Short mmCIF file of C-alpha atoms in Angstrom, two decimals:
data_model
loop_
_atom_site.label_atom_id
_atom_site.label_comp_id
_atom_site.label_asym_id
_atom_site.label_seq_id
_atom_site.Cartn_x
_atom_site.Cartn_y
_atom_site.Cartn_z
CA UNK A 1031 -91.73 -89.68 78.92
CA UNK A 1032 -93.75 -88.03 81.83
CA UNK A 1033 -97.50 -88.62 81.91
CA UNK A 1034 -98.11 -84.44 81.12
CA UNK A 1035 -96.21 -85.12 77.57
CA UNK A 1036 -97.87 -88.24 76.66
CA UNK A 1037 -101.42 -86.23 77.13
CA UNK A 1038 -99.93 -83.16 75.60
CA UNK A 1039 -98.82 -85.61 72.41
CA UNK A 1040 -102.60 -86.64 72.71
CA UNK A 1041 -104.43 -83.85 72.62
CA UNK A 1042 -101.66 -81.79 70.50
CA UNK A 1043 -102.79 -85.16 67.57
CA UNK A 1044 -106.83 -84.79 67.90
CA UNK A 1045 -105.95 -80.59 67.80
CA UNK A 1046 -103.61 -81.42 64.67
CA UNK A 1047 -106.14 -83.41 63.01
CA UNK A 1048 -108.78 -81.14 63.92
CA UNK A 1049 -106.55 -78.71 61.98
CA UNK A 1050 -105.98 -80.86 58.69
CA UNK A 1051 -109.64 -81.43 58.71
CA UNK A 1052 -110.39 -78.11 58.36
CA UNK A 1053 -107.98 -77.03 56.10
CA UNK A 1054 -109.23 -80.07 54.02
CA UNK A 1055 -112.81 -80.34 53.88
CA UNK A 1056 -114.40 -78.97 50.94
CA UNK A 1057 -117.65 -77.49 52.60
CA UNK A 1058 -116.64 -74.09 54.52
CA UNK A 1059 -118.86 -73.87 57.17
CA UNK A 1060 -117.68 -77.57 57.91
CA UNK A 1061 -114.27 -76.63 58.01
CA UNK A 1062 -115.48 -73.89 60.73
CA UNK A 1063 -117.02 -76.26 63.02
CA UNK A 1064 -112.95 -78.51 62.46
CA UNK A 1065 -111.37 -75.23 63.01
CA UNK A 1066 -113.41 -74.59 66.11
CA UNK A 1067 -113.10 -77.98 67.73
CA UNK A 1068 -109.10 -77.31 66.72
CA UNK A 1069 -109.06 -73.97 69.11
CA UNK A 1070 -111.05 -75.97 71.57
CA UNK A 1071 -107.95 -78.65 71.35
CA UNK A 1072 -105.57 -75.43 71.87
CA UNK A 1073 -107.63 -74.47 74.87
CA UNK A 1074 -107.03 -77.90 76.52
CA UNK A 1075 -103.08 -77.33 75.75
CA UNK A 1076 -103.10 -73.85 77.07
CA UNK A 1077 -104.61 -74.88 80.44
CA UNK A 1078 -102.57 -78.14 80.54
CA UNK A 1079 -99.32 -75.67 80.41
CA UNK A 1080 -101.32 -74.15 83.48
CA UNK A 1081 -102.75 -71.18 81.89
CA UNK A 1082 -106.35 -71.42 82.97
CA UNK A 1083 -107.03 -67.65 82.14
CA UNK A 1084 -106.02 -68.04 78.58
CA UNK A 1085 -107.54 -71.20 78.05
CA UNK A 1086 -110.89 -69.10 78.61
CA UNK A 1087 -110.20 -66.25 76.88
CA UNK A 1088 -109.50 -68.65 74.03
CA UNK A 1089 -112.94 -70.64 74.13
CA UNK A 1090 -114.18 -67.05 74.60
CA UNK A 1091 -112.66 -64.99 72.16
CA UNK A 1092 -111.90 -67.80 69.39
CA UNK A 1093 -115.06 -70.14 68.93
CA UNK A 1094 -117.34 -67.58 70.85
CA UNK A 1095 -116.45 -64.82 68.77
CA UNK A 1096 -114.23 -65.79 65.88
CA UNK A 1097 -115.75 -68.60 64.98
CA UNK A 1098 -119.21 -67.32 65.14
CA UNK A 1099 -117.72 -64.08 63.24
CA UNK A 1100 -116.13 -66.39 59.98
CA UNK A 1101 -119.45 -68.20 59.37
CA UNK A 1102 -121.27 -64.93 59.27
CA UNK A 1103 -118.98 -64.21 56.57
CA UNK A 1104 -119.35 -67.23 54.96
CA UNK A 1105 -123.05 -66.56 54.96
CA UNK A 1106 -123.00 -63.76 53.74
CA UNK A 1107 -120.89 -64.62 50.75
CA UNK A 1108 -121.93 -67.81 49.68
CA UNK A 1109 -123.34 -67.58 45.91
CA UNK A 1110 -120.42 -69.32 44.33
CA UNK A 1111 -120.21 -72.75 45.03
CA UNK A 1112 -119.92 -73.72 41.79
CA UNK A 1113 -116.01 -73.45 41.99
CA UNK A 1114 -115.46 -74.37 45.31
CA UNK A 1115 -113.33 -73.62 48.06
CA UNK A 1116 -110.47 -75.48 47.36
CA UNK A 1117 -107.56 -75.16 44.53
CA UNK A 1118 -107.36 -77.91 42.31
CA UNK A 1119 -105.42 -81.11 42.81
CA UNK A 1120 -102.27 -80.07 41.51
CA UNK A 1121 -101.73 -76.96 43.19
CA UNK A 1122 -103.02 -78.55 46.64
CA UNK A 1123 -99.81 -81.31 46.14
CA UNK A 1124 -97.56 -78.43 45.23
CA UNK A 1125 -99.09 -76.94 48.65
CA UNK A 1126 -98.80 -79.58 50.74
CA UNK A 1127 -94.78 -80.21 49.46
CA UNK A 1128 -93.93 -76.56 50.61
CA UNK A 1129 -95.48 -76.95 53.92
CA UNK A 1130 -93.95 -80.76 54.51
CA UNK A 1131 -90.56 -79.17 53.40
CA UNK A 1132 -91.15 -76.35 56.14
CA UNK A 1133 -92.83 -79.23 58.80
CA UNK A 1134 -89.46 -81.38 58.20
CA UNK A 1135 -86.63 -78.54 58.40
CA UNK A 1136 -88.75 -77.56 61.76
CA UNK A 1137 -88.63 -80.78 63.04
CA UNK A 1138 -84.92 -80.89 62.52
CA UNK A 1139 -84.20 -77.71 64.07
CA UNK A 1140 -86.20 -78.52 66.55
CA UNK A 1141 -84.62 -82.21 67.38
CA UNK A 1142 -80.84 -80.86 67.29
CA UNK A 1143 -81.55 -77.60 69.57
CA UNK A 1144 -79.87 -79.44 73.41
CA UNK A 1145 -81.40 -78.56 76.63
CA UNK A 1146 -85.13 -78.32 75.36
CA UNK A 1147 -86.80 -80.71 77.96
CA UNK A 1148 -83.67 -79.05 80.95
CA UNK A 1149 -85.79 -76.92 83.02
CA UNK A 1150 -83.31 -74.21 83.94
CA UNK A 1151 -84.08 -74.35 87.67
CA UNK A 1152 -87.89 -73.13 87.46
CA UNK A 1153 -89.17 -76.02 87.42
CA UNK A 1154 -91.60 -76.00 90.47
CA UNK A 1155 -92.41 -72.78 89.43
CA UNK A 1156 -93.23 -73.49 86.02
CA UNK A 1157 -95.40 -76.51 86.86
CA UNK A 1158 -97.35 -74.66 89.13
CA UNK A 1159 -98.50 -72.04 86.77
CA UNK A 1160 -99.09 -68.55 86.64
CA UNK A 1161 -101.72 -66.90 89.33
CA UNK A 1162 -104.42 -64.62 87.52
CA UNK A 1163 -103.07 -61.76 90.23
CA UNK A 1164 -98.92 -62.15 88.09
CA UNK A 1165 -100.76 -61.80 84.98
CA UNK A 1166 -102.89 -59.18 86.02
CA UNK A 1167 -100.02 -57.08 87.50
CA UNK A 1168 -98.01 -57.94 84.33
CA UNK A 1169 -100.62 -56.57 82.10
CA UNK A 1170 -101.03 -53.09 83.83
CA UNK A 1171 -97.82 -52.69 85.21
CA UNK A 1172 -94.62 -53.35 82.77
CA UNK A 1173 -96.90 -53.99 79.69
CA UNK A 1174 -99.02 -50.94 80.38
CA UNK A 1175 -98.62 -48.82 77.40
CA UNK A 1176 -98.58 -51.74 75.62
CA UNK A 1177 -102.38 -52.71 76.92
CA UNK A 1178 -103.62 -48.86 76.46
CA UNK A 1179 -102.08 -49.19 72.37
CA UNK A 1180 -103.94 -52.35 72.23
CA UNK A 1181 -107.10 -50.66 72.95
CA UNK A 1182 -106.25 -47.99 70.67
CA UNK A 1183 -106.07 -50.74 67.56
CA UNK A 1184 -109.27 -51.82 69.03
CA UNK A 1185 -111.44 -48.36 68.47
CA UNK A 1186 -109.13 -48.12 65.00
CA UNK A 1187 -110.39 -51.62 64.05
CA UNK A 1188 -113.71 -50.74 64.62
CA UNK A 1189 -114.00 -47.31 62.99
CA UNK A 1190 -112.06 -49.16 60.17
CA UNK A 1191 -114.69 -52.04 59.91
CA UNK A 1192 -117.52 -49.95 59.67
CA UNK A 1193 -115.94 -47.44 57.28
CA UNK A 1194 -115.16 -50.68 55.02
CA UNK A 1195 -118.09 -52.44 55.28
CA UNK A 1196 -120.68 -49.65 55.17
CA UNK A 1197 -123.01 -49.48 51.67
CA UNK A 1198 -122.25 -46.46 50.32
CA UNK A 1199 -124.51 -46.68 47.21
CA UNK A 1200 -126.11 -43.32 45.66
CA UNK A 1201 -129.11 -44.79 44.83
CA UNK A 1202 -130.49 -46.75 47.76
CA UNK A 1203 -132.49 -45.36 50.26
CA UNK A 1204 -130.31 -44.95 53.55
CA UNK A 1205 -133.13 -43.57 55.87
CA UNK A 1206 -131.29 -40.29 55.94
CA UNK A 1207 -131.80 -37.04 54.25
CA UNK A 1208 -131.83 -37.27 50.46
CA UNK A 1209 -128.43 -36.90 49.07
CA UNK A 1210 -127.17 -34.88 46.40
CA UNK A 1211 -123.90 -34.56 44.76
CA UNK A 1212 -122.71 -32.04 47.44
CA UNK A 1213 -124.31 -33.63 50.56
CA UNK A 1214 -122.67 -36.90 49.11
CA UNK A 1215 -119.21 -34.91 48.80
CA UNK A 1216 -119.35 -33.89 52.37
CA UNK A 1217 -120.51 -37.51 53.45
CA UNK A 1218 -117.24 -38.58 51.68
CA UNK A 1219 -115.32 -36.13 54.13
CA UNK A 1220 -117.35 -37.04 57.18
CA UNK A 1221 -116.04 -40.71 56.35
CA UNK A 1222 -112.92 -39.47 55.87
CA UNK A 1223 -112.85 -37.62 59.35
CA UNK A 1224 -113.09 -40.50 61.56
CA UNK A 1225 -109.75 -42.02 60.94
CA UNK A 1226 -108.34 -38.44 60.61
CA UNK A 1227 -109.52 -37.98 63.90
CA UNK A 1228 -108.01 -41.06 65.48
CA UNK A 1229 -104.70 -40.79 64.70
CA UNK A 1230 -104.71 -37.29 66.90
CA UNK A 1231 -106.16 -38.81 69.20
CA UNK A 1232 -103.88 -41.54 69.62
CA UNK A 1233 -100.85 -39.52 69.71
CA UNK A 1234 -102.38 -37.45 72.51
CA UNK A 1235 -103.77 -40.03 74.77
CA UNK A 1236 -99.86 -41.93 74.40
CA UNK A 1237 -98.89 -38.01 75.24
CA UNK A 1238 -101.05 -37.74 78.27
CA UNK A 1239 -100.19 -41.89 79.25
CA UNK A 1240 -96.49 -40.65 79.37
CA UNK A 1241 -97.18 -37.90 81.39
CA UNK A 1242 -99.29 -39.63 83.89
CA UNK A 1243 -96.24 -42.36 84.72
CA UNK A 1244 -93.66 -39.43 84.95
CA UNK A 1245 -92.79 -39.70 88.69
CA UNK A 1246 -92.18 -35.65 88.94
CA UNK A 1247 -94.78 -34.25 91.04
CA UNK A 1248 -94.82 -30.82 88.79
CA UNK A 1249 -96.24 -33.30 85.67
CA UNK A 1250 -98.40 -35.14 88.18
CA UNK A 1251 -100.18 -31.76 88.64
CA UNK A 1252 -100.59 -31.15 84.92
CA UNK A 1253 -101.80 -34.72 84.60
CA UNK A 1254 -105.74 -34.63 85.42
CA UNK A 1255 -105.92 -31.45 83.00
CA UNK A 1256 -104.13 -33.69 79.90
CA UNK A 1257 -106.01 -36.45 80.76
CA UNK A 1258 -109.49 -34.54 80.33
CA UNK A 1259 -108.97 -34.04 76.47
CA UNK A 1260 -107.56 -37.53 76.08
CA UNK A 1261 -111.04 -39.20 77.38
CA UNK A 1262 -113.40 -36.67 75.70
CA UNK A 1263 -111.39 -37.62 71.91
CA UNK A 1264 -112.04 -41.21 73.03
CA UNK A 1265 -116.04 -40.41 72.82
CA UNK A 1266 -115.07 -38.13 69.61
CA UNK A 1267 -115.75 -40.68 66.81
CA UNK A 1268 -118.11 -42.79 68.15
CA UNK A 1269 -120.09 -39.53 68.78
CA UNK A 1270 -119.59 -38.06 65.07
CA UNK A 1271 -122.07 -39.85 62.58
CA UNK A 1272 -124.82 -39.05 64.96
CA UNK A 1273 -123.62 -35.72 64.68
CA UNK A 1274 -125.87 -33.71 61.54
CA UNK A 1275 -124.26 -30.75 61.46
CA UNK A 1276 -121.83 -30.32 59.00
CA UNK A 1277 -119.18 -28.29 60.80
CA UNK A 1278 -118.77 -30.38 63.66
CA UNK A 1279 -116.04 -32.63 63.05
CA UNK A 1280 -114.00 -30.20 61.83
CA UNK A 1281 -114.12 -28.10 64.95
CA UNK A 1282 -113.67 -31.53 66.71
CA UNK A 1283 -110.66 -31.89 64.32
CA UNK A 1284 -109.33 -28.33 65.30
CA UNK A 1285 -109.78 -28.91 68.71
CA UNK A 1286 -108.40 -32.30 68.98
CA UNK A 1287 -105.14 -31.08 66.93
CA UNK A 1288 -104.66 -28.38 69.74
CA UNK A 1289 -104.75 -30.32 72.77
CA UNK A 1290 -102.39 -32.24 70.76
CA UNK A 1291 -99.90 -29.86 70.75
CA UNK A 1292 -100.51 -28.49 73.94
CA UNK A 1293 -99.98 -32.36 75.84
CA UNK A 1294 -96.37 -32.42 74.22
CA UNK A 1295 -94.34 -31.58 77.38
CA UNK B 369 -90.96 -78.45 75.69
CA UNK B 370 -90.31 -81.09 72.46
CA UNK B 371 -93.69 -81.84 72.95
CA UNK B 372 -94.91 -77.93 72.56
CA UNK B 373 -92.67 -76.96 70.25
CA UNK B 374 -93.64 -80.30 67.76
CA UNK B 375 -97.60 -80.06 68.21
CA UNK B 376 -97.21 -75.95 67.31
CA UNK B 377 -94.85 -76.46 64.32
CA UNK B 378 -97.18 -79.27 63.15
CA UNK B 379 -100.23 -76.69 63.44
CA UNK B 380 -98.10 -74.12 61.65
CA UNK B 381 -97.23 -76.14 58.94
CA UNK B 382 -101.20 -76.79 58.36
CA UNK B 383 -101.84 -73.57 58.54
CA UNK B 384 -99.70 -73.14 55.77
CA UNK B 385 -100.94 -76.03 53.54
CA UNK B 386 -104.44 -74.18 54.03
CA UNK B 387 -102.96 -70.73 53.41
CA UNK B 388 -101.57 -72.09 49.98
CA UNK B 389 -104.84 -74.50 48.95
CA UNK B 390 -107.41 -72.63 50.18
CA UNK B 391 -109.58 -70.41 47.28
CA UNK B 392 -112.08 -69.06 49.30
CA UNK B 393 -111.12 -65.66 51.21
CA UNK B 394 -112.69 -66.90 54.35
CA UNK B 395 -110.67 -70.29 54.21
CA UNK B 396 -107.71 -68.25 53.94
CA UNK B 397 -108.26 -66.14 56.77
CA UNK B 398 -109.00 -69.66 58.87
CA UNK B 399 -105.63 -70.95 58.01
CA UNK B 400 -103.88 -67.70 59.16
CA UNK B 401 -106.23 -67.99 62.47
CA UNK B 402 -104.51 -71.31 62.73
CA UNK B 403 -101.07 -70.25 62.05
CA UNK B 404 -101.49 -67.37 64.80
CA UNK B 405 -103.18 -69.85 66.83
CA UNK B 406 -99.63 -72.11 66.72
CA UNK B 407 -97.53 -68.87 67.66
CA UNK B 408 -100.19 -68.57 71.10
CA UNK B 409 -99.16 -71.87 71.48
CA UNK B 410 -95.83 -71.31 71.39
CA UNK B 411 -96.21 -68.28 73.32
CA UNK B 412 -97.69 -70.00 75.98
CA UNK B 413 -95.29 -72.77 76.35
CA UNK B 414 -92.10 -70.33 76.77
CA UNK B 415 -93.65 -68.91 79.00
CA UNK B 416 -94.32 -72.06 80.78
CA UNK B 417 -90.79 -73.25 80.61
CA UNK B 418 -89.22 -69.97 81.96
CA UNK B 419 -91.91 -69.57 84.55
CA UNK B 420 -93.17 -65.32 84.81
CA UNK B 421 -96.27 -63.87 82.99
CA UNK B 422 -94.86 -62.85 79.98
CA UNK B 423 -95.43 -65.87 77.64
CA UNK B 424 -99.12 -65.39 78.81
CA UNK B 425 -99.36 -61.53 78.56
CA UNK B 426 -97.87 -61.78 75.09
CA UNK B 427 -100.49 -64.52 73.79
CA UNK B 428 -102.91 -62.22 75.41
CA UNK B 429 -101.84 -59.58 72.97
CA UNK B 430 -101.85 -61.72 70.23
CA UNK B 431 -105.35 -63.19 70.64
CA UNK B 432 -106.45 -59.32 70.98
CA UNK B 433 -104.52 -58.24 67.53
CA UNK B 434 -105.92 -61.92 65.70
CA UNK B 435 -109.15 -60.97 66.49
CA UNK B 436 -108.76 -57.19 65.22
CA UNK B 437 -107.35 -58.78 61.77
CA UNK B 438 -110.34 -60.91 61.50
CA UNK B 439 -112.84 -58.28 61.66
CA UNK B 440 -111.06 -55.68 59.02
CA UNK B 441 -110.47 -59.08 56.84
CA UNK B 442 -114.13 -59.34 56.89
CA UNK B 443 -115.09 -56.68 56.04
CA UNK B 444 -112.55 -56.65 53.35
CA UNK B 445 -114.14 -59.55 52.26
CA UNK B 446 -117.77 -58.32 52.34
CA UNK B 447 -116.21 -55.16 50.52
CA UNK B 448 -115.05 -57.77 47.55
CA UNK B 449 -118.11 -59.76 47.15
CA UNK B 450 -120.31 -56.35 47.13
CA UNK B 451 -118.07 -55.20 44.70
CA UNK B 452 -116.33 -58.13 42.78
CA UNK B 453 -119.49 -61.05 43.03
CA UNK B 454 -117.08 -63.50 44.34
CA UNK B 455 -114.43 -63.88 46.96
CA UNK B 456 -112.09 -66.43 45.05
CA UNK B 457 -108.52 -65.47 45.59
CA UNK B 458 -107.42 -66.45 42.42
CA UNK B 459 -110.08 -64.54 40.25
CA UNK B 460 -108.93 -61.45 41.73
CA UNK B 461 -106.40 -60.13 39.25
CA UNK B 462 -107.39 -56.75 38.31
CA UNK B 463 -104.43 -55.34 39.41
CA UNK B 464 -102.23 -57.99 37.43
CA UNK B 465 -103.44 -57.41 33.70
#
């Protein structure tokens, strides 16, 4: 056993336990802080396996972000303690059969699969990591349209959130103009706009992505006038509840459906 | 490789004992953090054995897409408790009856 398993066996236990813990512990926000120190342990594992850039994004994006994100929620939801966060005894032994069932067929497949620990060749390469420049050209190059998509579920995860988690009340005062039943019924549509508008919008920036990577130089020409629309419907929805008059986002709508049809080549 | 491929099954299978015990919404979205957190993992360490980006572009997606699911399951979750009082799992069952 080579000295980088016996530390990846080590830290891979205190991440495990780390894990248990905080699937265990009856207090929530302690079984953030086990869950946190667990992605911390998955950090140390990533930039063992030499992924340095990961292991950041992970302290980063998990117990910067995540982390900080789940005990918001558990603040904010927290007036019902009297039946606490775990099942009962029974069901938590029924629980942990199914997943010691699952942990021991794993384990089997895993111990009878030959040539695990055979590095096919790569090994110096493997061992040496991957340089932030491979990763970077990765991202942009072959997994391009697969990074632009990705931001794509990132604006629809955000309209989404605050559609969801916005207090839509009658009776509360909102700091708007009063609302009456038909101001309310055009709110509802407004609401209703912003993922209507997105899903245009995604189809014709993927439209105008397509074109731009065509090697033809006659769609090369075409592409800085598809591209236009494509950023302008990015601003389109973050722009639109600031927006007061009524019409607007269904002339943004309208206009959003055209270029639509006029990007398909 | 063993080594990887035991320590992520192991966090997997936690994950799963917290998916099935947990009560509270947010404890079930932590256990399906930690289940997608044992697929990086994994992720990670094919990539590692087969040397290239990909394993590390992939978890890169991942991370992006866990952290998308977290914030709609929050506000999912804030959506229940403004609506329901509580976020127990189990003491949703209006759809059931």
């Amino acid at each position: 056993m080579s000295s980088l398993e016996i530390s990846l066996y080590a830290v891979g236990s205190l991440t495990l336990a780390c894990g248990l813990l905080a699937m265990g512990v009856r207090n929530l926000v302690h079984a953030l802080l086990w869950f946190g120190l667990s992605l911390m342990g998955t950090a140390v594992l990533f930039a063992q396996l030499g992924a340095s850039f990961l292991a950041g994004m992970q302290i980063l994006l998990y117990v910067g972000g995540v982390v900080m994100l789940l005990i918001f929620g558990v603040m904010l939801t927290r007036e019902h303690e009297h039946l606490g966060a775990v099942r009962e005894v029974n069901h938590r032994i029924r629980a942990a059969v199914v997943s010691l069932v699952l942990f021991a067929a794993l384990v089997m497949a895993i111990l009878h699969t030959p040539g695990l620990d055979q590095a096919p060749g790569l090994a110096s390469q493997a061992t040496a990591g991957v340089t932030l420049d491979q990763l970077a050209v990765a991202l942009l190059g072959p997994y391009g349209i697969a990074f632009e998509v990705l931001s794509l579920l990132l604006l629809a995860t955000m309209v989404g959130a605050i559609v969801l988690a916005r207090k839509r009340d009658p009776g509360e005062p909102t700091g708007r103009k009063p609302i009456g039943r038909q101001n309310l019924g055009k709110q509802r549509i407004e609401g209703l706009a912003s993922p209507i508008i997105a899903l245009p919008a995604a189809a014709a920036s993927v439209a105008a992505i397509a074109t731009v990577q065509a090697p033809t130089v006659a769609v090369q020409a075409q592409a800085p006038q598809t591209t236009e629309p494509a950023v302008s419907e990015h601003e389109s929805p973050a722009e639109q509840p600031t927006d007061d008059t009524t019409d607007a986002p269904v002339d943004v709508a309208a206009a959003v459906a055209l270029s639509a049809q006029g990007d398909q080549p | 490789m063993t080594a990887i491929l035991l320590i992520s099954s192991a966090l997997f299978c936690a994950g799963v004992y917290g998916l099935l015990s947990q009560r509270h919404a947010v404890g079930v979205l932590i256990a399906i953090e930690l289940m997608i957190n044992a697929a990086n993992l994994l992720l990670v360490g094919f990539g590692w054995r087969t040397g290239g980006a990909f394993g590390q572009s992939f978890a890169l997606f991942t991370m992006a897409i866990a952290v998308a699911e977290v914030v709609v399951g929050l506000a999912l979750i804030l959506l229940m408790y403004r609506s329901r009082g509580d976020v127990q799992v189990d003491q949703a069952t209006e759809l059931a009856q």
